[in-house]
Amino acid sequence: MPVKRGEKKTRVPLWEKFMLTVSEAAEYFNIGENKLRDLISCHKDAEWIFHIGERTMIKREQFEHFLAVTESI
């Protein structure tokens, strides 16, 4: 449903989103955008990466699990 003129658009908090943009993920996980892009390029087939055309999204919970089992990035 489109937002009507004069109405405020409600924003979903990052911790409730299923997928995050690279910039949102950088903010949420406190990791630099360049480091996230490096991880994406090194793990092209990872379950936590989702492509929408040219746009790359990060599946939040799967990436949290990836970080939990990874000792360093």
PDB file of N, CA, C and O in Angstrom:
ATOM      1  N   MET A   1       0.850  -1.175   0.000  1.00  0.00           N
ATOM      2  CA  MET A   1       0.000   0.000   0.000  1.00  0.00           C
ATOM      3  C   MET A   1       0.892   1.234   0.000  1.00  0.00           C
ATOM      4  O   MET A   1       1.772   1.360   0.843  1.00  0.00           O
ATOM      5  N   PRO A   2       0.694   2.139  -0.936  1.00  0.00           N
ATOM      6  CA  PRO A   2       1.525   3.341  -0.993  1.00  0.00           C
ATOM      7  C   PRO A   2       1.283   4.265   0.195  1.00  0.00           C
ATOM      8  O   PRO A   2       0.196   4.296   0.760  1.00  0.00           O
ATOM      9  N   VAL A   3       2.334   4.994   0.553  1.00  0.00           N
ATOM     10  CA  VAL A   3       2.228   5.961   1.647  1.00  0.00           C
ATOM     11  C   VAL A   3       1.557   7.216   1.109  1.00  0.00           C
ATOM     12  O   VAL A   3       1.926   7.747   0.078  1.00  0.00           O
ATOM     13  N   LYS A   4       0.531   7.658   1.804  1.00  0.00           N
ATOM     14  CA  LYS A   4      -0.190   8.860   1.387  1.00  0.00           C
ATOM     15  C   LYS A   4       0.584  10.096   1.800  1.00  0.00           C
ATOM     16  O   LYS A   4       1.351  10.075   2.763  1.00  0.00           O
ATOM     17  N   ARG A   5       0.352  11.165   1.090  1.00  0.00           N
ATOM     18  CA  ARG A   5       1.016  12.421   1.378  1.00  0.00           C
ATOM     19  C   ARG A   5       0.718  12.847   2.812  1.00  0.00           C
ATOM     20  O   ARG A   5      -0.416  12.784   3.266  1.00  0.00           O
ATOM     21  N   GLY A   6       1.764  13.244   3.519  1.00  0.00           N
ATOM     22  CA  GLY A   6       1.607  13.688   4.896  1.00  0.00           C
ATOM     23  C   GLY A   6       1.761  12.566   5.918  1.00  0.00           C
ATOM     24  O   GLY A   6       1.913  12.826   7.091  1.00  0.00           O
ATOM     25  N   GLU A   7       1.723  11.302   5.479  1.00  0.00           N
ATOM     26  CA  GLU A   7       1.900  10.183   6.399  1.00  0.00           C
ATOM     27  C   GLU A   7       3.381   9.855   6.500  1.00  0.00           C
ATOM     28  O   GLU A   7       4.119   9.980   5.543  1.00  0.00           O
ATOM     29  N   LYS A   8       3.790   9.412   7.673  1.00  0.00           N
ATOM     30  CA  LYS A   8       5.175   8.999   7.863  1.00  0.00           C
ATOM     31  C   LYS A   8       5.310   7.521   7.502  1.00  0.00           C
ATOM     32  O   LYS A   8       4.454   6.712   7.831  1.00  0.00           O
ATOM     33  N   LYS A   9       6.386   7.215   6.815  1.00  0.00           N
ATOM     34  CA  LYS A   9       6.689   5.831   6.459  1.00  0.00           C
ATOM     35  C   LYS A   9       7.362   5.177   7.668  1.00  0.00           C
ATOM     36  O   LYS A   9       8.340   5.704   8.202  1.00  0.00           O
ATOM     37  N   THR A  10       6.835   4.062   8.134  1.00  0.00           N
ATOM     38  CA  THR A  10       7.433   3.380   9.271  1.00  0.00           C
ATOM     39  C   THR A  10       8.616   2.559   8.791  1.00  0.00           C
ATOM     40  O   THR A  10       8.563   1.920   7.755  1.00  0.00           O
ATOM     41  N   ARG A  11       9.682   2.599   9.571  1.00  0.00           N
ATOM     42  CA  ARG A  11      10.890   1.860   9.236  1.00  0.00           C
ATOM     43  C   ARG A  11      10.973   0.622  10.110  1.00  0.00           C
ATOM     44  O   ARG A  11      10.736   0.674  11.310  1.00  0.00           O
ATOM     45  N   VAL A  12      11.340  -0.473   9.501  1.00  0.00           N
ATOM     46  CA  VAL A  12      11.528  -1.722  10.224  1.00  0.00           C
ATOM     47  C   VAL A  12      12.922  -1.694  10.846  1.00  0.00           C
ATOM     48  O   VAL A  12      13.897  -1.419  10.144  1.00  0.00           O
ATOM     49  N   PRO A  13      13.045  -1.964  12.138  1.00  0.00           N
ATOM     50  CA  PRO A  13      14.369  -1.980  12.761  1.00  0.00           C
ATOM     51  C   PRO A  13      15.258  -3.055  12.116  1.00  0.00           C
ATOM     52  O   PRO A  13      14.769  -4.099  11.681  1.00  0.00           O
ATOM     53  N   LEU A  14      16.557  -2.808  12.078  1.00  0.00           N
ATOM     54  CA  LEU A  14      17.480  -3.741  11.434  1.00  0.00           C
ATOM     55  C   LEU A  14      17.402  -5.143  12.024  1.00  0.00           C
ATOM     56  O   LEU A  14      17.486  -6.126  11.298  1.00  0.00           O
ATOM     57  N   TRP A  15      17.230  -5.267  13.329  1.00  0.00           N
ATOM     58  CA  TRP A  15      17.204  -6.574  13.978  1.00  0.00           C
ATOM     59  C   TRP A  15      15.936  -7.367  13.669  1.00  0.00           C
ATOM     60  O   TRP A  15      15.846  -8.537  13.992  1.00  0.00           O
ATOM     61  N   GLU A  16      14.963  -6.743  13.021  1.00  0.00           N
ATOM     62  CA  GLU A  16      13.744  -7.447  12.631  1.00  0.00           C
ATOM     63  C   GLU A  16      13.710  -7.780  11.139  1.00  0.00           C
ATOM     64  O   GLU A  16      12.837  -8.503  10.688  1.00  0.00           O
ATOM     65  N   LYS A  17      14.653  -7.254  10.372  1.00  0.00           N
ATOM     66  CA  LYS A  17      14.666  -7.494   8.940  1.00  0.00           C
ATOM     67  C   LYS A  17      15.222  -8.880   8.629  1.00  0.00           C
ATOM     68  O   LYS A  17      16.151  -9.353   9.280  1.00  0.00           O
ATOM     69  N   PHE A  18      14.676  -9.509   7.601  1.00  0.00           N
ATOM     70  CA  PHE A  18      15.173 -10.801   7.143  1.00  0.00           C
ATOM     71  C   PHE A  18      16.463 -10.619   6.353  1.00  0.00           C
ATOM     72  O   PHE A  18      17.428 -11.354   6.533  1.00  0.00           O
ATOM     73  N   MET A  19      16.484  -9.618   5.452  1.00  0.00           N
ATOM     74  CA  MET A  19      17.663  -9.338   4.642  1.00  0.00           C
ATOM     75  C   MET A  19      18.102  -7.892   4.835  1.00  0.00           C
ATOM     76  O   MET A  19      17.275  -7.007   5.037  1.00  0.00           O
ATOM     77  N   LEU A  20      19.413  -7.688   4.767  1.00  0.00           N
ATOM     78  CA  LEU A  20      19.993  -6.365   4.933  1.00  0.00           C
ATOM     79  C   LEU A  20      20.802  -6.004   3.695  1.00  0.00           C
ATOM     80  O   LEU A  20      21.413  -6.869   3.072  1.00  0.00           O
ATOM     81  N   THR A  21      20.820  -4.722   3.362  1.00  0.00           N
ATOM     82  CA  THR A  21      21.743  -4.260   2.332  1.00  0.00           C
ATOM     83  C   THR A  21      23.148  -4.319   2.918  1.00  0.00           C
ATOM     84  O   THR A  21      23.325  -4.485   4.136  1.00  0.00           O
ATOM     85  N   VAL A  22      24.151  -4.169   2.074  1.00  0.00           N
ATOM     86  CA  VAL A  22      25.531  -4.197   2.565  1.00  0.00           C
ATOM     87  C   VAL A  22      25.752  -3.067   3.572  1.00  0.00           C
ATOM     88  O   VAL A  22      26.372  -3.283   4.623  1.00  0.00           O
ATOM     89  N   SER A  23      25.235  -1.889   3.301  1.00  0.00           N
ATOM     90  CA  SER A  23      25.430  -0.772   4.243  1.00  0.00           C
ATOM     91  C   SER A  23      24.683  -1.014   5.560  1.00  0.00           C
ATOM     92  O   SER A  23      25.201  -0.687   6.635  1.00  0.00           O
ATOM     93  N   GLU A  24      23.485  -1.584   5.499  1.00  0.00           N
ATOM     94  CA  GLU A  24      22.752  -1.912   6.732  1.00  0.00           C
ATOM     95  C   GLU A  24      23.492  -2.990   7.517  1.00  0.00           C
ATOM     96  O   GLU A  24      23.596  -2.910   8.745  1.00  0.00           O
ATOM     97  N   ALA A  25      24.004  -4.006   6.818  1.00  0.00           N
ATOM     98  CA  ALA A  25      24.744  -5.084   7.482  1.00  0.00           C
ATOM     99  C   ALA A  25      26.014  -4.539   8.132  1.00  0.00           C
ATOM    100  O   ALA A  25      26.375  -4.960   9.238  1.00  0.00           O
ATOM    101  N   ALA A  26      26.683  -3.614   7.467  1.00  0.00           N
ATOM    102  CA  ALA A  26      27.883  -3.008   8.040  1.00  0.00           C
ATOM    103  C   ALA A  26      27.547  -2.303   9.354  1.00  0.00           C
ATOM    104  O   ALA A  26      28.272  -2.437  10.340  1.00  0.00           O
ATOM    105  N   GLU A  27      26.446  -1.592   9.357  1.00  0.00           N
ATOM    106  CA  GLU A  27      26.009  -0.898  10.572  1.00  0.00           C
ATOM    107  C   GLU A  27      25.606  -1.901  11.652  1.00  0.00           C
ATOM    108  O   GLU A  27      26.013  -1.781  12.809  1.00  0.00           O
ATOM    109  N   TYR A  28      24.817  -2.896  11.294  1.00  0.00           N
ATOM    110  CA  TYR A  28      24.290  -3.866  12.254  1.00  0.00           C
ATOM    111  C   TYR A  28      25.399  -4.719  12.884  1.00  0.00           C
ATOM    112  O   TYR A  28      25.424  -4.928  14.089  1.00  0.00           O
ATOM    113  N   PHE A  29      26.330  -5.209  12.039  1.00  0.00           N
ATOM    114  CA  PHE A  29      27.367  -6.111  12.522  1.00  0.00           C
ATOM    115  C   PHE A  29      28.661  -5.399  12.911  1.00  0.00           C
ATOM    116  O   PHE A  29      29.601  -6.033  13.367  1.00  0.00           O
ATOM    117  N   ASN A  30      28.700  -4.079  12.715  1.00  0.00           N
ATOM    118  CA  ASN A  30      29.885  -3.285  13.033  1.00  0.00           C
ATOM    119  C   ASN A  30      31.111  -3.800  12.258  1.00  0.00           C
ATOM    120  O   ASN A  30      32.187  -3.997  12.817  1.00  0.00           O
ATOM    121  N   ILE A  31      30.898  -4.050  10.968  1.00  0.00           N
ATOM    122  CA  ILE A  31      31.949  -4.485  10.052  1.00  0.00           C
ATOM    123  C   ILE A  31      31.947  -3.483   8.902  1.00  0.00           C
ATOM    124  O   ILE A  31      30.885  -3.076   8.446  1.00  0.00           O
ATOM    125  N   GLY A  32      33.115  -3.124   8.423  1.00  0.00           N
ATOM    126  CA  GLY A  32      33.200  -2.174   7.324  1.00  0.00           C
ATOM    127  C   GLY A  32      32.563  -2.703   6.042  1.00  0.00           C
ATOM    128  O   GLY A  32      32.566  -3.908   5.787  1.00  0.00           O
ATOM    129  N   GLU A  33      32.027  -1.803   5.240  1.00  0.00           N
ATOM    130  CA  GLU A  33      31.399  -2.196   3.973  1.00  0.00           C
ATOM    131  C   GLU A  33      32.393  -2.883   3.042  1.00  0.00           C
ATOM    132  O   GLU A  33      32.046  -3.865   2.380  1.00  0.00           O
ATOM    133  N   ASN A  34      33.632  -2.385   2.989  1.00  0.00           N
ATOM    134  CA  ASN A  34      34.628  -3.015   2.129  1.00  0.00           C
ATOM    135  C   ASN A  34      34.924  -4.442   2.568  1.00  0.00           C
ATOM    136  O   ASN A  34      35.084  -5.341   1.740  1.00  0.00           O
ATOM    137  N   LYS A  35      35.002  -4.677   3.867  1.00  0.00           N
ATOM    138  CA  LYS A  35      35.245  -6.026   4.389  1.00  0.00           C
ATOM    139  C   LYS A  35      34.070  -6.934   4.041  1.00  0.00           C
ATOM    140  O   LYS A  35      34.261  -8.088   3.649  1.00  0.00           O
ATOM    141  N   LEU A  36      32.845  -6.431   4.164  1.00  0.00           N
ATOM    142  CA  LEU A  36      31.671  -7.223   3.793  1.00  0.00           C
ATOM    143  C   LEU A  36      31.691  -7.568   2.308  1.00  0.00           C
ATOM    144  O   LEU A  36      31.409  -8.705   1.922  1.00  0.00           O
ATOM    145  N   ARG A  37      32.053  -6.612   1.470  1.00  0.00           N
ATOM    146  CA  ARG A  37      32.134  -6.882   0.032  1.00  0.00           C
ATOM    147  C   ARG A  37      33.229  -7.907  -0.273  1.00  0.00           C
ATOM    148  O   ARG A  37      33.061  -8.755  -1.152  1.00  0.00           O
ATOM    149  N   ASP A  38      34.341  -7.859   0.471  1.00  0.00           N
ATOM    150  CA  ASP A  38      35.391  -8.878   0.321  1.00  0.00           C
ATOM    151  C   ASP A  38      34.859 -10.256   0.703  1.00  0.00           C
ATOM    152  O   ASP A  38      35.125 -11.246   0.019  1.00  0.00           O
ATOM    153  N   LEU A  39      34.124 -10.332   1.812  1.00  0.00           N
ATOM    154  CA  LEU A  39      33.543 -11.608   2.238  1.00  0.00           C
ATOM    155  C   LEU A  39      32.574 -12.145   1.190  1.00  0.00           C
ATOM    156  O   LEU A  39      32.559 -13.345   0.897  1.00  0.00           O
ATOM    157  N   ILE A  40      31.771 -11.269   0.630  1.00  0.00           N
ATOM    158  CA  ILE A  40      30.810 -11.668  -0.400  1.00  0.00           C
ATOM    159  C   ILE A  40      31.538 -12.223  -1.614  1.00  0.00           C
ATOM    160  O   ILE A  40      31.162 -13.261  -2.160  1.00  0.00           O
ATOM    161  N   SER A  41      32.623 -11.568  -2.024  1.00  0.00           N
ATOM    162  CA  SER A  41      33.347 -12.036  -3.206  1.00  0.00           C
ATOM    163  C   SER A  41      34.093 -13.346  -2.937  1.00  0.00           C
ATOM    164  O   SER A  41      34.278 -14.145  -3.844  1.00  0.00           O
ATOM    165  N   CYS A  42      34.512 -13.576  -1.686  1.00  0.00           N
ATOM    166  CA  CYS A  42      35.211 -14.828  -1.338  1.00  0.00           C
ATOM    167  C   CYS A  42      34.256 -15.993  -1.092  1.00  0.00           C
ATOM    168  O   CYS A  42      34.669 -17.145  -1.155  1.00  0.00           O
ATOM    169  N   HIS A  43      33.007 -15.701  -0.770  1.00  0.00           N
ATOM    170  CA  HIS A  43      32.016 -16.735  -0.444  1.00  0.00           C
ATOM    171  C   HIS A  43      30.816 -16.600  -1.383  1.00  0.00           C
ATOM    172  O   HIS A  43      29.676 -16.505  -0.937  1.00  0.00           O
ATOM    173  N   LYS A  44      31.072 -16.619  -2.675  1.00  0.00           N
ATOM    174  CA  LYS A  44      30.034 -16.344  -3.677  1.00  0.00           C
ATOM    175  C   LYS A  44      28.796 -17.237  -3.555  1.00  0.00           C
ATOM    176  O   LYS A  44      27.699 -16.809  -3.849  1.00  0.00           O
ATOM    177  N   ASP A  45      28.969 -18.474  -3.109  1.00  0.00           N
ATOM    178  CA  ASP A  45      27.849 -19.412  -3.025  1.00  0.00           C
ATOM    179  C   ASP A  45      27.329 -19.598  -1.598  1.00  0.00           C
ATOM    180  O   ASP A  45      26.609 -20.561  -1.324  1.00  0.00           O
ATOM    181  N   ALA A  46      27.673 -18.687  -0.704  1.00  0.00           N
ATOM    182  CA  ALA A  46      27.254 -18.815   0.691  1.00  0.00           C
ATOM    183  C   ALA A  46      25.740 -18.670   0.813  1.00  0.00           C
ATOM    184  O   ALA A  46      25.107 -17.934   0.055  1.00  0.00           O
ATOM    185  N   GLU A  47      25.186 -19.375   1.796  1.00  0.00           N
ATOM    186  CA  GLU A  47      23.732 -19.341   2.004  1.00  0.00           C
ATOM    187  C   GLU A  47      23.240 -17.990   2.493  1.00  0.00           C
ATOM    188  O   GLU A  47      22.057 -17.692   2.404  1.00  0.00           O
ATOM    189  N   TRP A  48      24.136 -17.155   2.999  1.00  0.00           N
ATOM    190  CA  TRP A  48      23.733 -15.855   3.555  1.00  0.00           C
ATOM    191  C   TRP A  48      23.734 -14.734   2.526  1.00  0.00           C
ATOM    192  O   TRP A  48      23.415 -13.595   2.861  1.00  0.00           O
ATOM    193  N   ILE A  49      24.064 -15.051   1.270  1.00  0.00           N
ATOM    194  CA  ILE A  49      24.070 -14.046   0.208  1.00  0.00           C
ATOM    195  C   ILE A  49      22.845 -14.237  -0.678  1.00  0.00           C
ATOM    196  O   ILE A  49      22.494 -15.359  -1.039  1.00  0.00           O
ATOM    197  N   PHE A  50      22.204 -13.127  -1.042  1.00  0.00           N
ATOM    198  CA  PHE A  50      21.036 -13.162  -1.920  1.00  0.00           C
ATOM    199  C   PHE A  50      21.169 -12.025  -2.921  1.00  0.00           C
ATOM    200  O   PHE A  50      21.471 -10.894  -2.544  1.00  0.00           O
ATOM    201  N   HIS A  51      20.998 -12.337  -4.192  1.00  0.00           N
ATOM    202  CA  HIS A  51      21.115 -11.326  -5.245  1.00  0.00           C
ATOM    203  C   HIS A  51      19.743 -10.989  -5.804  1.00  0.00           C
ATOM    204  O   HIS A  51      18.961 -11.875  -6.115  1.00  0.00           O
ATOM    205  N   ILE A  52      19.479  -9.717  -5.916  1.00  0.00           N
ATOM    206  CA  ILE A  52      18.276  -9.212  -6.569  1.00  0.00           C
ATOM    207  C   ILE A  52      18.788  -8.340  -7.707  1.00  0.00           C
ATOM    208  O   ILE A  52      19.139  -7.174  -7.500  1.00  0.00           O
ATOM    209  N   GLY A  53      18.892  -8.931  -8.891  1.00  0.00           N
ATOM    210  CA  GLY A  53      19.503  -8.224 -10.015  1.00  0.00           C
ATOM    211  C   GLY A  53      20.949  -7.928  -9.681  1.00  0.00           C
ATOM    212  O   GLY A  53      21.722  -8.812  -9.343  1.00  0.00           O
ATOM    213  N   GLU A  54      21.325  -6.671  -9.745  1.00  0.00           N
ATOM    214  CA  GLU A  54      22.685  -6.244  -9.417  1.00  0.00           C
ATOM    215  C   GLU A  54      22.878  -6.009  -7.915  1.00  0.00           C
ATOM    216  O   GLU A  54      23.995  -5.846  -7.447  1.00  0.00           O
ATOM    217  N   ARG A  55      21.784  -5.990  -7.175  1.00  0.00           N
ATOM    218  CA  ARG A  55      21.829  -5.681  -5.746  1.00  0.00           C
ATOM    219  C   ARG A  55      22.147  -6.942  -4.937  1.00  0.00           C
ATOM    220  O   ARG A  55      21.554  -7.993  -5.150  1.00  0.00           O
ATOM    221  N   THR A  56      23.076  -6.821  -3.999  1.00  0.00           N
ATOM    222  CA  THR A  56      23.433  -7.928  -3.118  1.00  0.00           C
ATOM    223  C   THR A  56      22.854  -7.661  -1.739  1.00  0.00           C
ATOM    224  O   THR A  56      23.055  -6.594  -1.167  1.00  0.00           O
ATOM    225  N   MET A  57      22.146  -8.651  -1.226  1.00  0.00           N
ATOM    226  CA  MET A  57      21.561  -8.551   0.105  1.00  0.00           C
ATOM    227  C   MET A  57      22.191  -9.632   0.987  1.00  0.00           C
ATOM    228  O   MET A  57      22.666 -10.650   0.485  1.00  0.00           O
ATOM    229  N   ILE A  58      22.159  -9.414   2.283  1.00  0.00           N
ATOM    230  CA  ILE A  58      22.695 -10.369   3.243  1.00  0.00           C
ATOM    231  C   ILE A  58      21.561 -10.855   4.126  1.00  0.00           C
ATOM    232  O   ILE A  58      20.859 -10.052   4.743  1.00  0.00           O
ATOM    233  N   LYS A  59      21.401 -12.177   4.169  1.00  0.00           N
ATOM    234  CA  LYS A  59      20.387 -12.772   5.046  1.00  0.00           C
ATOM    235  C   LYS A  59      20.924 -12.698   6.469  1.00  0.00           C
ATOM    236  O   LYS A  59      21.919 -13.328   6.809  1.00  0.00           O
ATOM    237  N   ARG A  60      20.267 -11.897   7.277  1.00  0.00           N
ATOM    238  CA  ARG A  60      20.764 -11.543   8.604  1.00  0.00           C
ATOM    239  C   ARG A  60      21.056 -12.747   9.498  1.00  0.00           C
ATOM    240  O   ARG A  60      22.165 -12.886  10.018  1.00  0.00           O
ATOM    241  N   GLU A  61      20.090 -13.634   9.688  1.00  0.00           N
ATOM    242  CA  GLU A  61      20.274 -14.743  10.621  1.00  0.00           C
ATOM    243  C   GLU A  61      21.330 -15.732  10.128  1.00  0.00           C
ATOM    244  O   GLU A  61      22.121 -16.238  10.924  1.00  0.00           O
ATOM    245  N   GLN A  62      21.368 -16.012   8.825  1.00  0.00           N
ATOM    246  CA  GLN A  62      22.376 -16.916   8.289  1.00  0.00           C
ATOM    247  C   GLN A  62      23.776 -16.313   8.431  1.00  0.00           C
ATOM    248  O   GLN A  62      24.739 -17.019   8.718  1.00  0.00           O
ATOM    249  N   PHE A  63      23.886 -14.984   8.235  1.00  0.00           N
ATOM    250  CA  PHE A  63      25.180 -14.339   8.396  1.00  0.00           C
ATOM    251  C   PHE A  63      25.589 -14.316   9.867  1.00  0.00           C
ATOM    252  O   PHE A  63      26.769 -14.474  10.185  1.00  0.00           O
ATOM    253  N   GLU A  64      24.639 -14.158  10.771  1.00  0.00           N
ATOM    254  CA  GLU A  64      24.945 -14.237  12.204  1.00  0.00           C
ATOM    255  C   GLU A  64      25.534 -15.603  12.530  1.00  0.00           C
ATOM    256  O   GLU A  64      26.520 -15.702  13.273  1.00  0.00           O
ATOM    257  N   HIS A  65      24.930 -16.662  11.973  1.00  0.00           N
ATOM    258  CA  HIS A  65      25.450 -18.012  12.207  1.00  0.00           C
ATOM    259  C   HIS A  65      26.858 -18.156  11.625  1.00  0.00           C
ATOM    260  O   HIS A  65      27.744 -18.725  12.268  1.00  0.00           O
ATOM    261  N   PHE A  66      27.074 -17.641  10.414  1.00  0.00           N
ATOM    262  CA  PHE A  66      28.389 -17.674   9.785  1.00  0.00           C
ATOM    263  C   PHE A  66      29.427 -17.014  10.696  1.00  0.00           C
ATOM    264  O   PHE A  66      30.517 -17.559  10.921  1.00  0.00           O
ATOM    265  N   LEU A  67      29.106 -15.850  11.236  1.00  0.00           N
ATOM    266  CA  LEU A  67      30.043 -15.156  12.116  1.00  0.00           C
ATOM    267  C   LEU A  67      30.266 -15.917  13.419  1.00  0.00           C
ATOM    268  O   LEU A  67      31.380 -15.922  13.960  1.00  0.00           O
ATOM    269  N   ALA A  68      29.225 -16.587  13.921  1.00  0.00           N
ATOM    270  CA  ALA A  68      29.336 -17.323  15.179  1.00  0.00           C
ATOM    271  C   ALA A  68      30.311 -18.497  15.081  1.00  0.00           C
ATOM    272  O   ALA A  68      30.975 -18.836  16.050  1.00  0.00           O
ATOM    273  N   VAL A  69      30.398 -19.106  13.901  1.00  0.00           N
ATOM    274  CA  VAL A  69      31.276 -20.270  13.741  1.00  0.00           C
ATOM    275  C   VAL A  69      32.610 -19.914  13.081  1.00  0.00           C
ATOM    276  O   VAL A  69      33.448 -20.787  12.878  1.00  0.00           O
ATOM    277  N   THR A  70      32.824 -18.648  12.760  1.00  0.00           N
ATOM    278  CA  THR A  70      34.060 -18.197  12.133  1.00  0.00           C
ATOM    279  C   THR A  70      34.925 -17.515  13.179  1.00  0.00           C
ATOM    280  O   THR A  70      34.445 -16.677  13.937  1.00  0.00           O
ATOM    281  N   GLU A  71      36.213 -17.882  13.215  1.00  0.00           N
ATOM    282  CA  GLU A  71      37.102 -17.325  14.232  1.00  0.00           C
ATOM    283  C   GLU A  71      37.637 -15.945  13.869  1.00  0.00           C
ATOM    284  O   GLU A  71      37.918 -15.138  14.746  1.00  0.00           O
ATOM    285  N   SER A  72      37.814 -15.686  12.579  1.00  0.00           N
ATOM    286  CA  SER A  72      38.308 -14.366  12.181  1.00  0.00           C
ATOM    287  C   SER A  72      37.871 -14.089  10.742  1.00  0.00           C
ATOM    288  O   SER A  72      37.625 -15.007   9.977  1.00  0.00           O
ATOM    289  N   ILE A  73      37.795 -12.815  10.416  1.00  0.00           N
ATOM    290  CA  ILE A  73      37.437 -12.441   9.045  1.00  0.00           C
ATOM    291  C   ILE A  73      38.466 -11.458   8.510  1.00  0.00           C
ATOM    292  O   ILE A  73      39.159 -10.820   9.243  1.00  0.00           O
TER     293      ILE A  73
END
